[in-house]
Short mmCIF file of N, CA, C and O in Angstrom, two decimals:
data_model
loop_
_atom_site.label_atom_id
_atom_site.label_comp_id
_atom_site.label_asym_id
_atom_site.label_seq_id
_atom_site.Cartn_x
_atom_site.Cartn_y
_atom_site.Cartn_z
N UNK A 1 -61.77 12.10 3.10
CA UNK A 1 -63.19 11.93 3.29
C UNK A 1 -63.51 12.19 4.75
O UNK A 1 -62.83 11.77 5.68
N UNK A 2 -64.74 13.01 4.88
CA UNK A 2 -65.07 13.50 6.27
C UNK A 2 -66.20 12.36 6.69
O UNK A 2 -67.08 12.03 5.90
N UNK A 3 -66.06 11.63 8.40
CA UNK A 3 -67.36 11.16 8.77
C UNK A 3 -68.49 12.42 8.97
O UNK A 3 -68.21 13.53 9.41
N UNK A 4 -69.98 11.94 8.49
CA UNK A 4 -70.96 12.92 8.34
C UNK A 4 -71.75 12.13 9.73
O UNK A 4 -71.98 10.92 9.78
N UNK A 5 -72.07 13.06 10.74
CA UNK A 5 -72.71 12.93 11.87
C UNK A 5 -74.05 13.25 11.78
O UNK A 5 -73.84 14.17 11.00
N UNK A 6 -75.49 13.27 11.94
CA UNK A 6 -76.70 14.29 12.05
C UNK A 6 -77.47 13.64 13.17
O UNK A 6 -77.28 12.57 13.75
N UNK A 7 -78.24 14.43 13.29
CA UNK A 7 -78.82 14.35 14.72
C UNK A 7 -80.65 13.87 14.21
O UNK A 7 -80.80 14.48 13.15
N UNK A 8 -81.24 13.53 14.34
CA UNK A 8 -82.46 13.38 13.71
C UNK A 8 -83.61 13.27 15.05
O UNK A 8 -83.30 13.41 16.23
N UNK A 9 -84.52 13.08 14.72
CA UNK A 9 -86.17 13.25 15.78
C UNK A 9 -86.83 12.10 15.33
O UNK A 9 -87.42 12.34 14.27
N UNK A 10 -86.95 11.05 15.68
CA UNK A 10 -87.85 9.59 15.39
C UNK A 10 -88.81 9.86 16.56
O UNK A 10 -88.61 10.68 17.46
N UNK A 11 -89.94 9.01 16.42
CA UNK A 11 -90.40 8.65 17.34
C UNK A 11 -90.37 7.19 17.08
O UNK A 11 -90.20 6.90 15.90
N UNK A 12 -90.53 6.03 18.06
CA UNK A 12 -91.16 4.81 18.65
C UNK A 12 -92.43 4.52 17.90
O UNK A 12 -93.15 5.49 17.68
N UNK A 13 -92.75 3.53 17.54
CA UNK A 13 -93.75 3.09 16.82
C UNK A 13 -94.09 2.00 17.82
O UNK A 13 -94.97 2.20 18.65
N UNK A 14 -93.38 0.77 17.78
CA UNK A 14 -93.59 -0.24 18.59
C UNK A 14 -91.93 -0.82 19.41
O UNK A 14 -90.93 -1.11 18.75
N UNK A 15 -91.98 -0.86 20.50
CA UNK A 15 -90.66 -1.49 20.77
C UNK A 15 -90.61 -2.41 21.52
O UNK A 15 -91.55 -2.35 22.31
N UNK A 16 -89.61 -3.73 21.76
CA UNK A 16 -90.05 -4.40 23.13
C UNK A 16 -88.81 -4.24 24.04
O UNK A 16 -88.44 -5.07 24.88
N UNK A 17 -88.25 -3.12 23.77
CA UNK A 17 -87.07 -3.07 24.48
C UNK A 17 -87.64 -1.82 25.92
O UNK A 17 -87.75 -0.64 25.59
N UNK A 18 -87.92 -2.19 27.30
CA UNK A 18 -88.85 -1.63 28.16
C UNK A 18 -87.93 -0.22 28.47
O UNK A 18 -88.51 0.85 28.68
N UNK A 19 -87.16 -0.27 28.48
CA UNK A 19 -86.11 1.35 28.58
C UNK A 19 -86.45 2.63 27.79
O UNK A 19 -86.85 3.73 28.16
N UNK A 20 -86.12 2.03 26.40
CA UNK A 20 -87.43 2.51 25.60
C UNK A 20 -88.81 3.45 25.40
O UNK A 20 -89.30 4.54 25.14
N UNK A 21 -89.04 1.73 25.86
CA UNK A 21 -90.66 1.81 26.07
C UNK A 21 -91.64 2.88 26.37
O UNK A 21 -92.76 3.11 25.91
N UNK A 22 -90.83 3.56 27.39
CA UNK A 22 -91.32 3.87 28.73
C UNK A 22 -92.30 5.64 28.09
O UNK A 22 -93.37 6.16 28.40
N UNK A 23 -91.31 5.96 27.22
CA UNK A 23 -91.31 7.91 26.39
C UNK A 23 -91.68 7.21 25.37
O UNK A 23 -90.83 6.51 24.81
N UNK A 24 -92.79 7.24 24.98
CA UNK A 24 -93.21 7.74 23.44
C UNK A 24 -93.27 8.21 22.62
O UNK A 24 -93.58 8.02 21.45
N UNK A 25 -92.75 9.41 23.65
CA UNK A 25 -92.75 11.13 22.31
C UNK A 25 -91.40 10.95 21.44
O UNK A 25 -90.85 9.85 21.40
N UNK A 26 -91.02 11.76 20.94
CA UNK A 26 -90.27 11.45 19.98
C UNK A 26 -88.14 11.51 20.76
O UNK A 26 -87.71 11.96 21.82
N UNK A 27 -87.61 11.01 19.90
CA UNK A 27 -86.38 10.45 20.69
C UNK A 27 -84.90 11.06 19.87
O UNK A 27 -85.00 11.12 18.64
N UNK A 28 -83.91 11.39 20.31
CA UNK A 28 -82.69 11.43 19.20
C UNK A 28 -82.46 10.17 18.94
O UNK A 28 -82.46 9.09 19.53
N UNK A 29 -82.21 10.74 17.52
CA UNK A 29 -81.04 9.20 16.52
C UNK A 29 -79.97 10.09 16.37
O UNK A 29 -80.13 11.31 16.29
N UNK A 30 -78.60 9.39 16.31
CA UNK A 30 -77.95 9.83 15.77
C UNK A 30 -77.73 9.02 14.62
O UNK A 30 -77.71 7.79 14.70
N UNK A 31 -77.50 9.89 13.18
CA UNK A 31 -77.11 9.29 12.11
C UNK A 31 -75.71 9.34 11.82
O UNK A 31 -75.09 10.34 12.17
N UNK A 32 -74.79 7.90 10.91
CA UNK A 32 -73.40 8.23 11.24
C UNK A 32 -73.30 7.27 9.97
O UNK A 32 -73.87 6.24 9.62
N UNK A 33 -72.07 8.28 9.33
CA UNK A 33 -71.60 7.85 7.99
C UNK A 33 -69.81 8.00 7.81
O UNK A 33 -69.46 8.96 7.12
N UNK A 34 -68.92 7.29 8.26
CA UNK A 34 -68.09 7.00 8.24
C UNK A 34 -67.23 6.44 7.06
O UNK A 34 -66.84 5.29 7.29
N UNK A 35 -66.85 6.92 5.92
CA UNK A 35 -66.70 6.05 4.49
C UNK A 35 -64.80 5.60 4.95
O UNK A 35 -64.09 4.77 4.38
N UNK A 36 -64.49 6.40 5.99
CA UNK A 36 -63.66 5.84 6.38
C UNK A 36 -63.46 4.17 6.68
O UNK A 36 -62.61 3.34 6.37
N UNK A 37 -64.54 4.15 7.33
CA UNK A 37 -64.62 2.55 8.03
C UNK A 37 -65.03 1.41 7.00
O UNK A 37 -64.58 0.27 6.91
N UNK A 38 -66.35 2.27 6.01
CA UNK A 38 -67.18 0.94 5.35
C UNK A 38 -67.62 2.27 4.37
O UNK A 38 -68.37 3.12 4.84
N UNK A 39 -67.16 2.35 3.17
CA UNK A 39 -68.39 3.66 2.34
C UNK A 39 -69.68 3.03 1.88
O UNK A 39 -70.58 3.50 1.18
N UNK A 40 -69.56 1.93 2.40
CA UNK A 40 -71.07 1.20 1.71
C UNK A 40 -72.44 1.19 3.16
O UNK A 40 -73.52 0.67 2.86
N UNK A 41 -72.30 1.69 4.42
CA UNK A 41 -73.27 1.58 5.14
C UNK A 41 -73.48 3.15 5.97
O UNK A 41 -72.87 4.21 6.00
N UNK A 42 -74.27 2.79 6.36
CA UNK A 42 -75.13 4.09 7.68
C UNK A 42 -75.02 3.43 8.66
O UNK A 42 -74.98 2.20 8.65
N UNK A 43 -74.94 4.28 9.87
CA UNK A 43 -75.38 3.64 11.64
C UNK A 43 -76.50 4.51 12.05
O UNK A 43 -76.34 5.73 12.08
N UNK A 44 -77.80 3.88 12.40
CA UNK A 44 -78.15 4.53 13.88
C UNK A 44 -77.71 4.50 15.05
O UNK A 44 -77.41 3.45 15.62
N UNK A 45 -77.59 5.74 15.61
CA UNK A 45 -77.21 5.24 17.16
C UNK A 45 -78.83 5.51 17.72
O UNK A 45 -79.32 6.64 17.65
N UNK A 46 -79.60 4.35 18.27
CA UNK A 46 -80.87 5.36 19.09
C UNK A 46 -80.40 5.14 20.53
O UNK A 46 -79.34 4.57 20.77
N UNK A 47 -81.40 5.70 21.66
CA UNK A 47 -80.96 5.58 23.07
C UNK A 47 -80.29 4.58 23.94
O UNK A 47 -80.75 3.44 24.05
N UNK A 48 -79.32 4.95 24.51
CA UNK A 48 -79.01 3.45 24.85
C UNK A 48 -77.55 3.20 24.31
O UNK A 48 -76.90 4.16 23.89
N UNK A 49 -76.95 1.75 24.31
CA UNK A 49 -75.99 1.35 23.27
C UNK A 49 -76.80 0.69 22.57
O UNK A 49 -76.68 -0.54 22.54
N UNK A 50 -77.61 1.19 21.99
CA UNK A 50 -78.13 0.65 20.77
C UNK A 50 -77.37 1.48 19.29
O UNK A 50 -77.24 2.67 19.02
N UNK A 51 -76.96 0.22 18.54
CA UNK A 51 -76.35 1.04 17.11
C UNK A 51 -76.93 0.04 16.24
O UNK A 51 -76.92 -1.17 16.46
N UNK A 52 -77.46 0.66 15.18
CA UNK A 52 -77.96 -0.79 14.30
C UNK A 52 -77.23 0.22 13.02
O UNK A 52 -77.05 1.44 12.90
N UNK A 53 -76.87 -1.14 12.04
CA UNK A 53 -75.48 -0.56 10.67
C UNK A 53 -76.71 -1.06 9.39
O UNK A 53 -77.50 -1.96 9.68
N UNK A 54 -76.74 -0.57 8.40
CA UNK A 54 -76.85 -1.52 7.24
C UNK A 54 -76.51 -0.61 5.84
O UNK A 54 -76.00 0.51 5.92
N UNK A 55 -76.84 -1.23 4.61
CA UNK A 55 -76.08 -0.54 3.62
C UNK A 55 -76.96 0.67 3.11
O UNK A 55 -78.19 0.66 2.96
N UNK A 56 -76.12 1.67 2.89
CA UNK A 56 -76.57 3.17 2.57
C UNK A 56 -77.78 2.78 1.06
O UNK A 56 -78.99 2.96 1.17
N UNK A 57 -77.30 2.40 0.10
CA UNK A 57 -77.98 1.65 -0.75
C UNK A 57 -79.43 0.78 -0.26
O UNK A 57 -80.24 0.57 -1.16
N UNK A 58 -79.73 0.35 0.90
CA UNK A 58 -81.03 -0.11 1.44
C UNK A 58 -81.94 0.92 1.71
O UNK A 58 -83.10 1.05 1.33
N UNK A 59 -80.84 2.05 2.85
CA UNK A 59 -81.81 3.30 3.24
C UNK A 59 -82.17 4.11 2.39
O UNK A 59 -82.96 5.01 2.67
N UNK A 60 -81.61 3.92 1.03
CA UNK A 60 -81.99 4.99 0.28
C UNK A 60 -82.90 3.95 -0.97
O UNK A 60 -83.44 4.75 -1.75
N UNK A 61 -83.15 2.82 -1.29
CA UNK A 61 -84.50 2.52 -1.90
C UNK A 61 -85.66 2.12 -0.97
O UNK A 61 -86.77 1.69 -1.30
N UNK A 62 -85.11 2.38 0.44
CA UNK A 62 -86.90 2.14 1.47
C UNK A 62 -87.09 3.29 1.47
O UNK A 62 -88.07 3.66 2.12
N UNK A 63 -86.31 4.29 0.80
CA UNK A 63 -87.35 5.89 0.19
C UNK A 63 -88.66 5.37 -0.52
O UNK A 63 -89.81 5.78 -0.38
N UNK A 64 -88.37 4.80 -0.96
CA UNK A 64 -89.23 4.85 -2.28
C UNK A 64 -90.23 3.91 -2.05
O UNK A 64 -91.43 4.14 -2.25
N UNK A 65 -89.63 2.52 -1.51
CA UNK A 65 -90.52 1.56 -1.67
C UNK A 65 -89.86 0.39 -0.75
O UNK A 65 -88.66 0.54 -0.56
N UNK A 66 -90.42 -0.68 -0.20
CA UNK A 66 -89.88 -1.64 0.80
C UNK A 66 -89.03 -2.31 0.51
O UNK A 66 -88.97 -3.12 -0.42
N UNK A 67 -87.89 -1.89 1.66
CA UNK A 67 -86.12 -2.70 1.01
C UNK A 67 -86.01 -3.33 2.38
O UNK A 67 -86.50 -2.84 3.40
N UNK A 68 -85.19 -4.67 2.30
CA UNK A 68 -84.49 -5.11 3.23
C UNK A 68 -85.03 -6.46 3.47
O UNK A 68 -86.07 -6.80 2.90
N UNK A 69 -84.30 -7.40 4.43
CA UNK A 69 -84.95 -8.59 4.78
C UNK A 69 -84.48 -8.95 6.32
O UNK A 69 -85.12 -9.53 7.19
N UNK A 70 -83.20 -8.43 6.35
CA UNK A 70 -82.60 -9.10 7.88
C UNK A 70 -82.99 -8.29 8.42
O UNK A 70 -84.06 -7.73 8.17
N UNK A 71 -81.93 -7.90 9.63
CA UNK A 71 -81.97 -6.95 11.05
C UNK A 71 -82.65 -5.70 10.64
O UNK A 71 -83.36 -5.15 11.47
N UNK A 72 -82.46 -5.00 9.02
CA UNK A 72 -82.45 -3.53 8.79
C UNK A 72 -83.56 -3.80 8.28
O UNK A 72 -83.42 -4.90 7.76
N UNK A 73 -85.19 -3.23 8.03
CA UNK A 73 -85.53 -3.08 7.30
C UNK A 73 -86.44 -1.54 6.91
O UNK A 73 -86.94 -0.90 7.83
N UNK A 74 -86.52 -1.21 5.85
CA UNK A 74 -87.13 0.41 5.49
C UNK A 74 -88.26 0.32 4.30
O UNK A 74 -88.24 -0.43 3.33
N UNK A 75 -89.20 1.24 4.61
CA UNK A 75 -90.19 1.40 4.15
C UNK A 75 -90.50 2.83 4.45
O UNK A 75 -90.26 3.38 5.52
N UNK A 76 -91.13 3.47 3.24
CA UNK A 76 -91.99 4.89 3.00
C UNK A 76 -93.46 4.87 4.22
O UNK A 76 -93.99 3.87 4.70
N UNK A 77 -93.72 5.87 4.37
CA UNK A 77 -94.66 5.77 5.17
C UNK A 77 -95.15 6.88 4.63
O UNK A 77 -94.40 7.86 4.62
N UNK A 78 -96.53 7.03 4.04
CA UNK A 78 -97.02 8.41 3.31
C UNK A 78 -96.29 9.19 2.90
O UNK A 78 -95.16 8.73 3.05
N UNK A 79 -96.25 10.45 2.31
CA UNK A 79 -95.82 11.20 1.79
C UNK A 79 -94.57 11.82 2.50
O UNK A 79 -93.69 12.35 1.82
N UNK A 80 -94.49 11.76 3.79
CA UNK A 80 -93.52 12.41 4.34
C UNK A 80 -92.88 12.16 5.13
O UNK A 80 -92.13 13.01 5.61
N UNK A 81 -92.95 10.63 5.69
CA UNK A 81 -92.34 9.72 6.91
C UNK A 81 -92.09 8.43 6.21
O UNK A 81 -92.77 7.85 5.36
N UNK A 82 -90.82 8.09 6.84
CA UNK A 82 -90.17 6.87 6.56
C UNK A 82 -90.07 5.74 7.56
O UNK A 82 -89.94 6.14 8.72
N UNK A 83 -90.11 4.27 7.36
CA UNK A 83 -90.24 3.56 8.65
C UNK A 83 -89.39 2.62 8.62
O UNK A 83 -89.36 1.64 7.87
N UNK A 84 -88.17 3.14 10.09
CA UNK A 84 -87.11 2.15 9.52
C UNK A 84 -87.11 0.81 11.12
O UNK A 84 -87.33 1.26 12.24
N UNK A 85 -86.96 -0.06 11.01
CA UNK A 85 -87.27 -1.60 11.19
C UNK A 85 -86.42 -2.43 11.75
O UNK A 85 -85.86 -3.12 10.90
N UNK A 86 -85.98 -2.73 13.19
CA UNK A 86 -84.68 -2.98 13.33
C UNK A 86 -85.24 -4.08 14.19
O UNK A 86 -86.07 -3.93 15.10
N UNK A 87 -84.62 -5.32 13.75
CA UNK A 87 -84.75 -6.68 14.67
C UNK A 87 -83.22 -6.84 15.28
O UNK A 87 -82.07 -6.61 14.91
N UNK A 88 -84.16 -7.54 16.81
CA UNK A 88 -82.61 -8.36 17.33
C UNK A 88 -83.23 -9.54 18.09
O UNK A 88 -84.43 -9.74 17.89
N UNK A 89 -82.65 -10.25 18.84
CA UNK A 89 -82.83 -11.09 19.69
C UNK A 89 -84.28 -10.87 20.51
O UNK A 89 -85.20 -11.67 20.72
N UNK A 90 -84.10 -9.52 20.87
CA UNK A 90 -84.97 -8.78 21.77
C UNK A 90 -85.95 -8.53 21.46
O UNK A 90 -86.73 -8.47 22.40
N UNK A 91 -86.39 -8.31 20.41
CA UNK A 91 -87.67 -8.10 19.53
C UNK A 91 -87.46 -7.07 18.46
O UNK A 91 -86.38 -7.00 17.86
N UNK A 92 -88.37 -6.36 18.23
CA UNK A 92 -88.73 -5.74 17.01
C UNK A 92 -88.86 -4.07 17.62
O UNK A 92 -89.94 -3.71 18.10
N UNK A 93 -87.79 -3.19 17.55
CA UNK A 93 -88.09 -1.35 17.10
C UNK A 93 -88.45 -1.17 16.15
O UNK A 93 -87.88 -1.75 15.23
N UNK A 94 -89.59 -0.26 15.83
CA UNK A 94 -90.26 0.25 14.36
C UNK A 94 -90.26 1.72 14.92
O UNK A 94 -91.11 2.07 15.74
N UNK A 95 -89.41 2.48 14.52
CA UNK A 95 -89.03 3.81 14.19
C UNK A 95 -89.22 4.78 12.93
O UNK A 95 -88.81 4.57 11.79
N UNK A 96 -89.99 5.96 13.43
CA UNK A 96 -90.86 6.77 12.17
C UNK A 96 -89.57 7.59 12.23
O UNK A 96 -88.83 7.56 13.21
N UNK A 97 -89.31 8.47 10.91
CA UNK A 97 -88.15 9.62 10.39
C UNK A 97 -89.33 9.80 9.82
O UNK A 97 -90.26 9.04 9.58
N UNK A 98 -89.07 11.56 9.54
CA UNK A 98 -89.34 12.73 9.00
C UNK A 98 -88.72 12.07 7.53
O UNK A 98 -87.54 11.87 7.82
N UNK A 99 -88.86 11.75 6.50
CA UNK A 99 -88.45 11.44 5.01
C UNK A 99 -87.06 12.57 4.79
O UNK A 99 -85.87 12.26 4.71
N UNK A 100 -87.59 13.76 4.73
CA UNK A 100 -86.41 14.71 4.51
C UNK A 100 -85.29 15.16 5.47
O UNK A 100 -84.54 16.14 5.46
N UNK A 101 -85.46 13.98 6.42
CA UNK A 101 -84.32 14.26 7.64
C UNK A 101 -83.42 13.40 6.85
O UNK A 101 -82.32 13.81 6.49
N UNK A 102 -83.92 12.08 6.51
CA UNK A 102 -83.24 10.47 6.19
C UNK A 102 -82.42 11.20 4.09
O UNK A 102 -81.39 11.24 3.41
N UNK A 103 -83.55 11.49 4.09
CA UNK A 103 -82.59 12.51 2.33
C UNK A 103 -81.60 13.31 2.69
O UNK A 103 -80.45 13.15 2.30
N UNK A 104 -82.05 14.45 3.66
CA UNK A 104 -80.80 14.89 3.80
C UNK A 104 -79.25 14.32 4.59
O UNK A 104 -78.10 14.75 4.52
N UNK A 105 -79.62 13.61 5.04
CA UNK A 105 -78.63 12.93 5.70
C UNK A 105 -77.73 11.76 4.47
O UNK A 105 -76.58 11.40 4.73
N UNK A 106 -78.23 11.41 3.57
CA UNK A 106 -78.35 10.41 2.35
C UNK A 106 -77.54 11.48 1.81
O UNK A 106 -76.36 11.19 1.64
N UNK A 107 -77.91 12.60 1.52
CA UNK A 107 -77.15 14.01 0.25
C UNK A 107 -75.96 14.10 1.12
O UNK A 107 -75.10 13.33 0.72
N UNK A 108 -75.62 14.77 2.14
CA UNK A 108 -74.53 14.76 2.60
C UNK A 108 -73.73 13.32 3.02
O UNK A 108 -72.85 13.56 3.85
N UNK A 109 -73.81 12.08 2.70
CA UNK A 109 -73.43 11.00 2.71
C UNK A 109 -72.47 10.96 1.40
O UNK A 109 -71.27 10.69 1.37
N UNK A 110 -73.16 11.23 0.55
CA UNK A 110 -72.52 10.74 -0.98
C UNK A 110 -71.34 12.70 -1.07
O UNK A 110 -70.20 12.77 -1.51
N UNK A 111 -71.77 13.33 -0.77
CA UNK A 111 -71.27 14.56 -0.45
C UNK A 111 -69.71 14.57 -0.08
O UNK A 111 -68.90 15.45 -0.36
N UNK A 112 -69.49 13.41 0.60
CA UNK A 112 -68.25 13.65 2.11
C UNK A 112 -67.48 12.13 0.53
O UNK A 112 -66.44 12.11 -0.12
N UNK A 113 -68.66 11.20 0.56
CA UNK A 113 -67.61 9.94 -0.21
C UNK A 113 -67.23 10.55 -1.55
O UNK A 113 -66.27 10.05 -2.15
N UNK A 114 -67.95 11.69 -2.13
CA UNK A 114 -67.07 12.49 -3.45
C UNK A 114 -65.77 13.38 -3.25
O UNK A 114 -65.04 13.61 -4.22
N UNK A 115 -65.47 13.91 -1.92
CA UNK A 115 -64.58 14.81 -1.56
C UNK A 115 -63.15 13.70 -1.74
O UNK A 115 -63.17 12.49 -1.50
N UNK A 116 -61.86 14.56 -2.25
CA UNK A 116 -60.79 14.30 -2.63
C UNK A 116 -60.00 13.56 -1.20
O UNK A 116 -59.96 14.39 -0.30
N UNK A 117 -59.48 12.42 -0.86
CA UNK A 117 -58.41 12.03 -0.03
C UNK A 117 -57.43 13.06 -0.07
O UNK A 117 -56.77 13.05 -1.11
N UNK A 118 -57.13 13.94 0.76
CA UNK A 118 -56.00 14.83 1.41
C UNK A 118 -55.05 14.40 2.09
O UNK A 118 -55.23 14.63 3.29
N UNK A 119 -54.02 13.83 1.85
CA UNK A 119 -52.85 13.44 2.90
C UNK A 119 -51.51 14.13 2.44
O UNK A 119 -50.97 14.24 1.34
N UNK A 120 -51.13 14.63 3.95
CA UNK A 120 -49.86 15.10 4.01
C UNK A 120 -48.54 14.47 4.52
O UNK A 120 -47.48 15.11 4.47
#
């Protein structure tokens, strides 16, 4: 099984983290799927050492409709943006995705956890 890496374009919605803060326009995420480590979750990495984890199974029903309760949470945002929701200590990031960045990244997820274990 291969880790699946992608690069994605969010912007900032609301943040209270002032580093952040500062750029509004839109930011890299990196998306990271490791089935090596856990086949049951996703990571963001956004700017920073910021990494927030939760289960692939959450990000993929806040497609549709509002999933989650702790640190992770996801929700649809009109037809073509997704809004994913990350608490800490620090306050509250609300981060917009492109919908078909977060699918495709979801398709090649399950993609890499169907491929055959190869060991020599």
């Amino acid at each position: 099984m291969s880790v699946v890496e992608q690069y994605a374009r969010a912007h900032i919605v609301t943040d209270e983290d002032v580093e952040v803060q500062e750029d509004r326009g839109a930011i890299p995420v990196i998306l990271r799927y490791d089935p090596e480590r856990d086949p049951r979750e996703v990571r963001f990495g956004l700017p920073g050492a910021h990494e927030w984890t939760c289960d692939r199974s959450l990000l993929e029903q806040g497609l549709r409709a509002p999933a989650g309760s702790g640190e992770v949470r996801v929700w649809p945002c009109g037809r073509v943006q997704a809004v994913v929701e990350f608490h800490s200590d620090h306050g509250v990031s609300v981060v917009q995705f492109e919908t078909k960045s977060l699918l495709r990244f979801l398709r090649r997820t399950y993609m890499a956890a169907a491929q055959p274990v190869v060991r020599g």
